[in-house]
mmCIF file of C-alpha atoms and ligand atoms in Angstrom:
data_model
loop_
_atom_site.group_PDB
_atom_site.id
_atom_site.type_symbol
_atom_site.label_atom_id
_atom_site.label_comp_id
_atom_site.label_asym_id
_atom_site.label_seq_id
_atom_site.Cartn_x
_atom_site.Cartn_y
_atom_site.Cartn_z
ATOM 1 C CA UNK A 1 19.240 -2.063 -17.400
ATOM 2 C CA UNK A 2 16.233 -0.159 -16.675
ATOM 3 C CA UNK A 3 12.799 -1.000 -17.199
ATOM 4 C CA UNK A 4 10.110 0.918 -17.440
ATOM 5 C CA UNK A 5 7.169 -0.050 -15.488
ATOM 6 C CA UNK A 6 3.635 1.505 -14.957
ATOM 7 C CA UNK A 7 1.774 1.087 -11.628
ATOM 8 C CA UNK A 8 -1.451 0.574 -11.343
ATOM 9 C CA UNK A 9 -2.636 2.865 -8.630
ATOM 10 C CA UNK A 10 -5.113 6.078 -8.250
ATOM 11 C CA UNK A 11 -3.503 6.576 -4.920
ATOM 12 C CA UNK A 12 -1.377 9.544 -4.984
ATOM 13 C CA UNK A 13 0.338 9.205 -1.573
ATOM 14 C CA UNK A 14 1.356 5.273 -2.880
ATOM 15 C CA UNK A 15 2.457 6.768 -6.109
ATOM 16 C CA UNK A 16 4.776 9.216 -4.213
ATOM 17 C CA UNK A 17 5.853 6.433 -2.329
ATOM 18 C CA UNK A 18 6.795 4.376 -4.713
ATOM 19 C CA UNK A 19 8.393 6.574 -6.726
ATOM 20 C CA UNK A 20 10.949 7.232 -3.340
ATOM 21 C CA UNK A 21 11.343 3.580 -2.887
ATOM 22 C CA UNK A 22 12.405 2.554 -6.210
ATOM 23 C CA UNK A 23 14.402 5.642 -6.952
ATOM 24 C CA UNK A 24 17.946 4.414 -7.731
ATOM 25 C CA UNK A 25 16.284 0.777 -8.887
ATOM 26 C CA UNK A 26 16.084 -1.035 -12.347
ATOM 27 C CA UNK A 27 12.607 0.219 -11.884
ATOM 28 C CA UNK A 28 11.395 3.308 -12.778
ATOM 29 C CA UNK A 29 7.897 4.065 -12.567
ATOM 30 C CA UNK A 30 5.494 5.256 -15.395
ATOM 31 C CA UNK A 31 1.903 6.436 -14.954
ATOM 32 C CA UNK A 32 -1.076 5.501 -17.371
ATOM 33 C CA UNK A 33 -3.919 8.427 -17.704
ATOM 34 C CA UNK A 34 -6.566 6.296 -18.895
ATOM 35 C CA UNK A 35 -6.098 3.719 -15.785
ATOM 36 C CA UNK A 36 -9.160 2.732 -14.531
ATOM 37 C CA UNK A 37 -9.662 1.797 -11.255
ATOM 38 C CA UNK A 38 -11.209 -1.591 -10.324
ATOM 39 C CA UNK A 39 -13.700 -2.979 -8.194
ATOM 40 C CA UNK A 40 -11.354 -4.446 -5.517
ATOM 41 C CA UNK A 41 -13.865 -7.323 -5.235
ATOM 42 C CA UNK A 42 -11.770 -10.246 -4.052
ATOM 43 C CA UNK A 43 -10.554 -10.683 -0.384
ATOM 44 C CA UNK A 44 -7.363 -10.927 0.366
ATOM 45 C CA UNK A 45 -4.410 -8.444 -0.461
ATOM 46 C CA UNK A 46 -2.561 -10.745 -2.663
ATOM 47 C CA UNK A 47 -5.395 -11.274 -5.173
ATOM 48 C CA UNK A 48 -6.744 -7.571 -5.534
ATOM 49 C CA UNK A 49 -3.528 -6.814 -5.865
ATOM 50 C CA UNK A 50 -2.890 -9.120 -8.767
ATOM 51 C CA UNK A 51 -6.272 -7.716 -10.359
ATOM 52 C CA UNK A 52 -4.802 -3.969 -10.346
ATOM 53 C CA UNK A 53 -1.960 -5.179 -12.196
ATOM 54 C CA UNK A 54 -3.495 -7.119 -14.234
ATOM 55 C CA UNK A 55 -6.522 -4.528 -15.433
ATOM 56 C CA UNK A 56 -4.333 -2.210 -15.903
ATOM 57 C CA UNK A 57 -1.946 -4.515 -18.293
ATOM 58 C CA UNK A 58 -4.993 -5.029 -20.468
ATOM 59 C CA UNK A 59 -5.888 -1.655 -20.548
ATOM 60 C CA UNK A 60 -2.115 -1.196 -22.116
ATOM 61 C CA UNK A 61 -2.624 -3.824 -24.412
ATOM 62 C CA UNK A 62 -6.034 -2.561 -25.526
ATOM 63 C CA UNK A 63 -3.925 0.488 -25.951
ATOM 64 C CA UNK A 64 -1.258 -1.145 -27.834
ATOM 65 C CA UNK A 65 1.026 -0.403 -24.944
ATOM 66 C CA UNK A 66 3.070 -4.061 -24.759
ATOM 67 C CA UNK A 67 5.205 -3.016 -21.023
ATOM 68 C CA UNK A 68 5.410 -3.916 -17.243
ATOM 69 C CA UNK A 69 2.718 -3.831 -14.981
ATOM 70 C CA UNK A 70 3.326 -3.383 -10.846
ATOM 71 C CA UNK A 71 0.298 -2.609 -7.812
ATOM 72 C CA UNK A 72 0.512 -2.287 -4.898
ATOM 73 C CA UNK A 73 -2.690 -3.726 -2.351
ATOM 74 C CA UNK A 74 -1.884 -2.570 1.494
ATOM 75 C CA UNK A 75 -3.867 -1.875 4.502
ATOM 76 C CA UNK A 76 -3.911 -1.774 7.808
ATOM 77 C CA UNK A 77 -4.619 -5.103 10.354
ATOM 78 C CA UNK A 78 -5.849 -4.215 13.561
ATOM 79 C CA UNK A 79 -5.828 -7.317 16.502
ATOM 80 C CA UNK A 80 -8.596 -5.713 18.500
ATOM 81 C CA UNK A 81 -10.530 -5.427 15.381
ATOM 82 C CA UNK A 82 -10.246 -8.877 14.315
ATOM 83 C CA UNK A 83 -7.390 -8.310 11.631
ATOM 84 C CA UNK A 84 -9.825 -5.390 10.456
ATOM 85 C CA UNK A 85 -10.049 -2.705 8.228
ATOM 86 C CA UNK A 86 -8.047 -4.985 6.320
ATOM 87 C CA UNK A 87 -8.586 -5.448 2.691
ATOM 88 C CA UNK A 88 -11.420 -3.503 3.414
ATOM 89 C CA UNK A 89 -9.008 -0.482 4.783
ATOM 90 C CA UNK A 90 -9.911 1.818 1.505
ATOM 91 C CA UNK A 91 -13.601 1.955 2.101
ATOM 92 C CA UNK A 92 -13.683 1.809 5.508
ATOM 93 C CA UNK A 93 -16.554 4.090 7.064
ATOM 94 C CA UNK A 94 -17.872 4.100 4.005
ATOM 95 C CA UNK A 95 -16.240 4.644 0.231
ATOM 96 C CA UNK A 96 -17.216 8.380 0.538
ATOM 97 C CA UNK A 97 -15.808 8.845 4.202
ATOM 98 C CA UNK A 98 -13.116 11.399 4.384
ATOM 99 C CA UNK A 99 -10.073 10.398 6.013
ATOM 100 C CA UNK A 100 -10.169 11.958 9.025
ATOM 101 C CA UNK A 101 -13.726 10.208 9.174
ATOM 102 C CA UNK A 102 -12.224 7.136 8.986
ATOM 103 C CA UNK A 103 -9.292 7.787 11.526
ATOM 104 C CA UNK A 104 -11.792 8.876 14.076
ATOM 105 C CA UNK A 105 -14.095 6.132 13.566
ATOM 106 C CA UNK A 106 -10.906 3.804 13.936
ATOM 107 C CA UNK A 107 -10.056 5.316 17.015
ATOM 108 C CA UNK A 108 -13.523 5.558 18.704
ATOM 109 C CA UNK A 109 -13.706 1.467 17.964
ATOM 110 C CA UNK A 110 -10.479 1.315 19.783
ATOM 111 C CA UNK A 111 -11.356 3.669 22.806
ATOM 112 C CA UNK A 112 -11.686 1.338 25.352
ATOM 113 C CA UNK A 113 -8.461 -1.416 24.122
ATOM 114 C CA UNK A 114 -6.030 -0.744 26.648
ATOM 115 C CA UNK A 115 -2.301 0.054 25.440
ATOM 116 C CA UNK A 116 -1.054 -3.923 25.354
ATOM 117 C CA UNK A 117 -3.596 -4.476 23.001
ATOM 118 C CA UNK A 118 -3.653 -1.995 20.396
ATOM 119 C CA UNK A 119 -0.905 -3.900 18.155
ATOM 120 C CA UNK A 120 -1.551 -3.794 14.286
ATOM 121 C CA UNK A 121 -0.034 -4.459 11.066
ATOM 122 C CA UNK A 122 0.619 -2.615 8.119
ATOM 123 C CA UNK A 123 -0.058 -5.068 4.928
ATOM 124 C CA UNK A 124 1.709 -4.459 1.359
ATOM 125 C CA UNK A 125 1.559 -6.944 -1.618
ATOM 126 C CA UNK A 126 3.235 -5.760 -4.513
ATOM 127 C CA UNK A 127 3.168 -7.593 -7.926
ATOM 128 C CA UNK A 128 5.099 -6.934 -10.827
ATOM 129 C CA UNK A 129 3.827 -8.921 -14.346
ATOM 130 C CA UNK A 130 6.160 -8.600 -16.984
ATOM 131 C CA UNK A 131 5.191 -7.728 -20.952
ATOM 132 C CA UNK A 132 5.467 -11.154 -21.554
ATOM 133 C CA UNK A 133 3.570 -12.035 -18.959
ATOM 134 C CA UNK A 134 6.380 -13.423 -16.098
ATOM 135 C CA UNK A 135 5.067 -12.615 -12.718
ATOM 136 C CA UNK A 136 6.153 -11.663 -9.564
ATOM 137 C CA UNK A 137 4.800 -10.735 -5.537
ATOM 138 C CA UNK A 138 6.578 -9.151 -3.029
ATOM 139 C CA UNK A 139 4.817 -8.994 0.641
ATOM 140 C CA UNK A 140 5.940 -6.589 2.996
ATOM 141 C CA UNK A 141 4.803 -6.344 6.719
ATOM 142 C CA UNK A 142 5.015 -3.510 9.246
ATOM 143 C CA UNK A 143 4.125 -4.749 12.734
ATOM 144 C CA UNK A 144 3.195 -1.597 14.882
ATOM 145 C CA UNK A 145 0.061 -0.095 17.585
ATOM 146 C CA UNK A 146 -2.544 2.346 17.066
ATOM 147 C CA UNK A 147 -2.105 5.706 18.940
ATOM 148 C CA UNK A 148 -5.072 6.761 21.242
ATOM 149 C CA UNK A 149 -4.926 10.428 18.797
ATOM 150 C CA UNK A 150 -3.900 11.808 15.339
ATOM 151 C CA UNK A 151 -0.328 12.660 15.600
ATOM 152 C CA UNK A 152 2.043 14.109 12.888
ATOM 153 C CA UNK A 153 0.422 15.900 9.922
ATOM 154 C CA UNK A 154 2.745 14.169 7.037
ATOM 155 C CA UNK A 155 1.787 10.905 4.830
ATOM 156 C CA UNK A 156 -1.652 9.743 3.973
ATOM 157 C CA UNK A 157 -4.025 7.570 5.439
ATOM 158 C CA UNK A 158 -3.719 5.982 8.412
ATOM 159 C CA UNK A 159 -0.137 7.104 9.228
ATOM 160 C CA UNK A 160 -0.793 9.669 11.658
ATOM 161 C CA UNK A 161 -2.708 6.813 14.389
ATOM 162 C CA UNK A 162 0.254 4.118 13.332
ATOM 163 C CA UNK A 163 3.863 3.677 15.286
ATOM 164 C CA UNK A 164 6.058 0.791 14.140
ATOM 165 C CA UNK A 165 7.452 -1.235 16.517
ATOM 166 C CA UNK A 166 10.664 0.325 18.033
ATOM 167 C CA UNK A 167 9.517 3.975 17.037
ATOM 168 C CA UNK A 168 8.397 6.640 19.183
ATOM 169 C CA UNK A 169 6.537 8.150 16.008
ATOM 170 C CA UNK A 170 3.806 7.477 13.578
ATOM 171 C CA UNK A 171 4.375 7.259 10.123
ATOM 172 C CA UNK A 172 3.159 10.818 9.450
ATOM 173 C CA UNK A 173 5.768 12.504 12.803
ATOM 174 C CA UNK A 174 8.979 10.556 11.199
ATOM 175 C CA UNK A 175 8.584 11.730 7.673
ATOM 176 C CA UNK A 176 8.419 10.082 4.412
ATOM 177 C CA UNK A 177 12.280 9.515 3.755
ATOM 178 C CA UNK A 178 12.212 7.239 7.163
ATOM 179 C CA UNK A 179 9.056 5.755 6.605
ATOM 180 C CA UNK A 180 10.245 4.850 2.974
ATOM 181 C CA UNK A 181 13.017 2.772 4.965
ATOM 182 C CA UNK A 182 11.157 0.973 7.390
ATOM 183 C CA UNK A 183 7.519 0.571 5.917
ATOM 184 C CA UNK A 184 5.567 -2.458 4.620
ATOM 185 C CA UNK A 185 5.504 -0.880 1.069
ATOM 186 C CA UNK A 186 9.541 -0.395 1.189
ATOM 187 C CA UNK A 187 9.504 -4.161 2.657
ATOM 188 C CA UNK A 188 7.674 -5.519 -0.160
ATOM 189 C CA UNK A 189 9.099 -3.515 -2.845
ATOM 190 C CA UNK A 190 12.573 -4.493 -1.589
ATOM 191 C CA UNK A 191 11.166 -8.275 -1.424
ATOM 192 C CA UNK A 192 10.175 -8.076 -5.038
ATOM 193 C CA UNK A 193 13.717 -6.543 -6.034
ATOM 194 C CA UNK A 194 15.590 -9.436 -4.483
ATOM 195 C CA UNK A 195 12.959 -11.869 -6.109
ATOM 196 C CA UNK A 196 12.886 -10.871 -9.593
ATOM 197 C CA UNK A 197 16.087 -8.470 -9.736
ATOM 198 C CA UNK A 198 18.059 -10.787 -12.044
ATOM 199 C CA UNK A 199 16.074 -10.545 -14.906
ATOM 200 C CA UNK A 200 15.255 -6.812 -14.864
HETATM 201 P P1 ITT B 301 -5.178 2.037 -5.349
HETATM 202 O O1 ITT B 301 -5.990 0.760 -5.233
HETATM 203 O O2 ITT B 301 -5.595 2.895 -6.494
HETATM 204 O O3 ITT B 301 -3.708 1.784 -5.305
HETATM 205 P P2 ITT B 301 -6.309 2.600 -2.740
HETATM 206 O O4 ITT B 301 -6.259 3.804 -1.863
HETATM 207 O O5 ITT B 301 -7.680 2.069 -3.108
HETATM 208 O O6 ITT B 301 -5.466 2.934 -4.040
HETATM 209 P P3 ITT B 301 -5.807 0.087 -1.400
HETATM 210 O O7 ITT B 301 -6.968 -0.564 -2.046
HETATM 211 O O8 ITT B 301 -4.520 -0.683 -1.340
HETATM 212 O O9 ITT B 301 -5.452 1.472 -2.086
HETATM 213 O O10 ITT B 301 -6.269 0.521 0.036
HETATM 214 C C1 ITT B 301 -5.431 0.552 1.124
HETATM 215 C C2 ITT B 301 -5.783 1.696 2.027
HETATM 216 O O11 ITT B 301 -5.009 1.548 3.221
HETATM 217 C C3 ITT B 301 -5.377 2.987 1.354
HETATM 218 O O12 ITT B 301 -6.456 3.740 0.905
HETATM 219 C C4 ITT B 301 -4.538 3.701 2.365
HETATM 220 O O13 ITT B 301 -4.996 4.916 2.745
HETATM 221 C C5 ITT B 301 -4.327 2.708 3.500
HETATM 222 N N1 ITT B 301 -2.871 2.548 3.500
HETATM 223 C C6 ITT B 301 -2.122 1.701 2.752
HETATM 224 N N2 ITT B 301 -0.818 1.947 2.932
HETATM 225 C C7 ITT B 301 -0.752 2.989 3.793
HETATM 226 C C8 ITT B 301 0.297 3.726 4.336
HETATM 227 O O14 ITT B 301 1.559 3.505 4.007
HETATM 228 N N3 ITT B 301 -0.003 4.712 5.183
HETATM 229 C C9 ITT B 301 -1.268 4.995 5.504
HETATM 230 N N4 ITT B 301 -2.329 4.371 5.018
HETATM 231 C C10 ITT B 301 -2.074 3.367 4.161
#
């Protein structure tokens, strides 16, 4: 069977993403105009990520919409920055940074971290709360180091200063149908598959 789930996200790089990942699933992914984004006010991944899905599920039922909810909180964990951006990887720099703003002003912070030390991780934590209200949360992890420039003009966000362990390219030089196999977001999504698969 198929269900029919809307994600909670604003993020159209995710979105794309996602759609990729779960193409061929018992998921397939549904958008809701009227979503409206929410302060992501607590901090860790796993609860703002449980507060998309869940703002957007009332804002269905408000709309008489009874259906699946699924988000999707990620960001990027940087050693020499103490585990930062973080939760805080969105508005880093500043909510109204651009994004090359906030690549450079990654990459300045990490001018002087020699090459042993630039390891990071990728963060995904994707929940999935059913109409009636069952929930689920896949994690998915992407251990990897920070270039020392921009490379590769594909993805979004970070992915053009981010090479996953084993690679020779970031995120943005591989392309999305690799990254979609070996990313945090393809981790979680296939964690939350395995999880709650049965009773899709
Ligand atoms: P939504 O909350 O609407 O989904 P957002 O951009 O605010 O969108 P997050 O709060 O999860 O999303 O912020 C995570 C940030 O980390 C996000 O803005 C991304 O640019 C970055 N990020 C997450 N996954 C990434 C990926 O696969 N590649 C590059 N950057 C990523």
């Amino acid at each position: 069977m198929i269900a029919r789930v809307y994600v909670a996200t604003k993020n159209a790089g995710k979105l794309r993403e996602l759609r990729a990942i779960f193409a061929g699933s018992p998921i397939e992914l549904a958008t809701y105009d009227g979503y409206a984004d929410v302060e992501e006010s607590a901090d860790s991944f796993h609860d703002n990520a449980l507060l998309k899905a869940r703002t957007l599920r009332k804002q269905l039922r408000t709309a008489r919409v009874e259906a699946a909810v699924i988000a999707d909180d990620s960001g990027l964990c940087v050693d020499a920055l103490g585990g930062g951006p973080g939760v805080l990887s969105a508005r880093y720099g500043g909510k109204e940074a651009t994004w090359e703003a906030r690549r450079r002003l990654l990459l300045g912070e990490m001018r002087n971290v020699p090459d042993e030390e630039r390891s990071a991780t990728f963060v995904c934590y994707m929940p999935l709360i059913l109409a009636d209200g069952q929930t689920w949360m896949g994690e998915g992890f992407a251990k990897g180091a920070i270039t020392r420039e921009e490379r590769g003009a594909g993805g979004f966000g970070y992915d053009p200063i981010f090479i996953p362990k084993g690679e020779t390219q970031t995120y943005s030089e591989m392309g999305e149908e690799k990254k979609n196999k070996i990313s945090h977001r393809a981790a979680a999504a296939r964690a939350l598959l395995e999880i709650c698969g049965e009773v899709l």
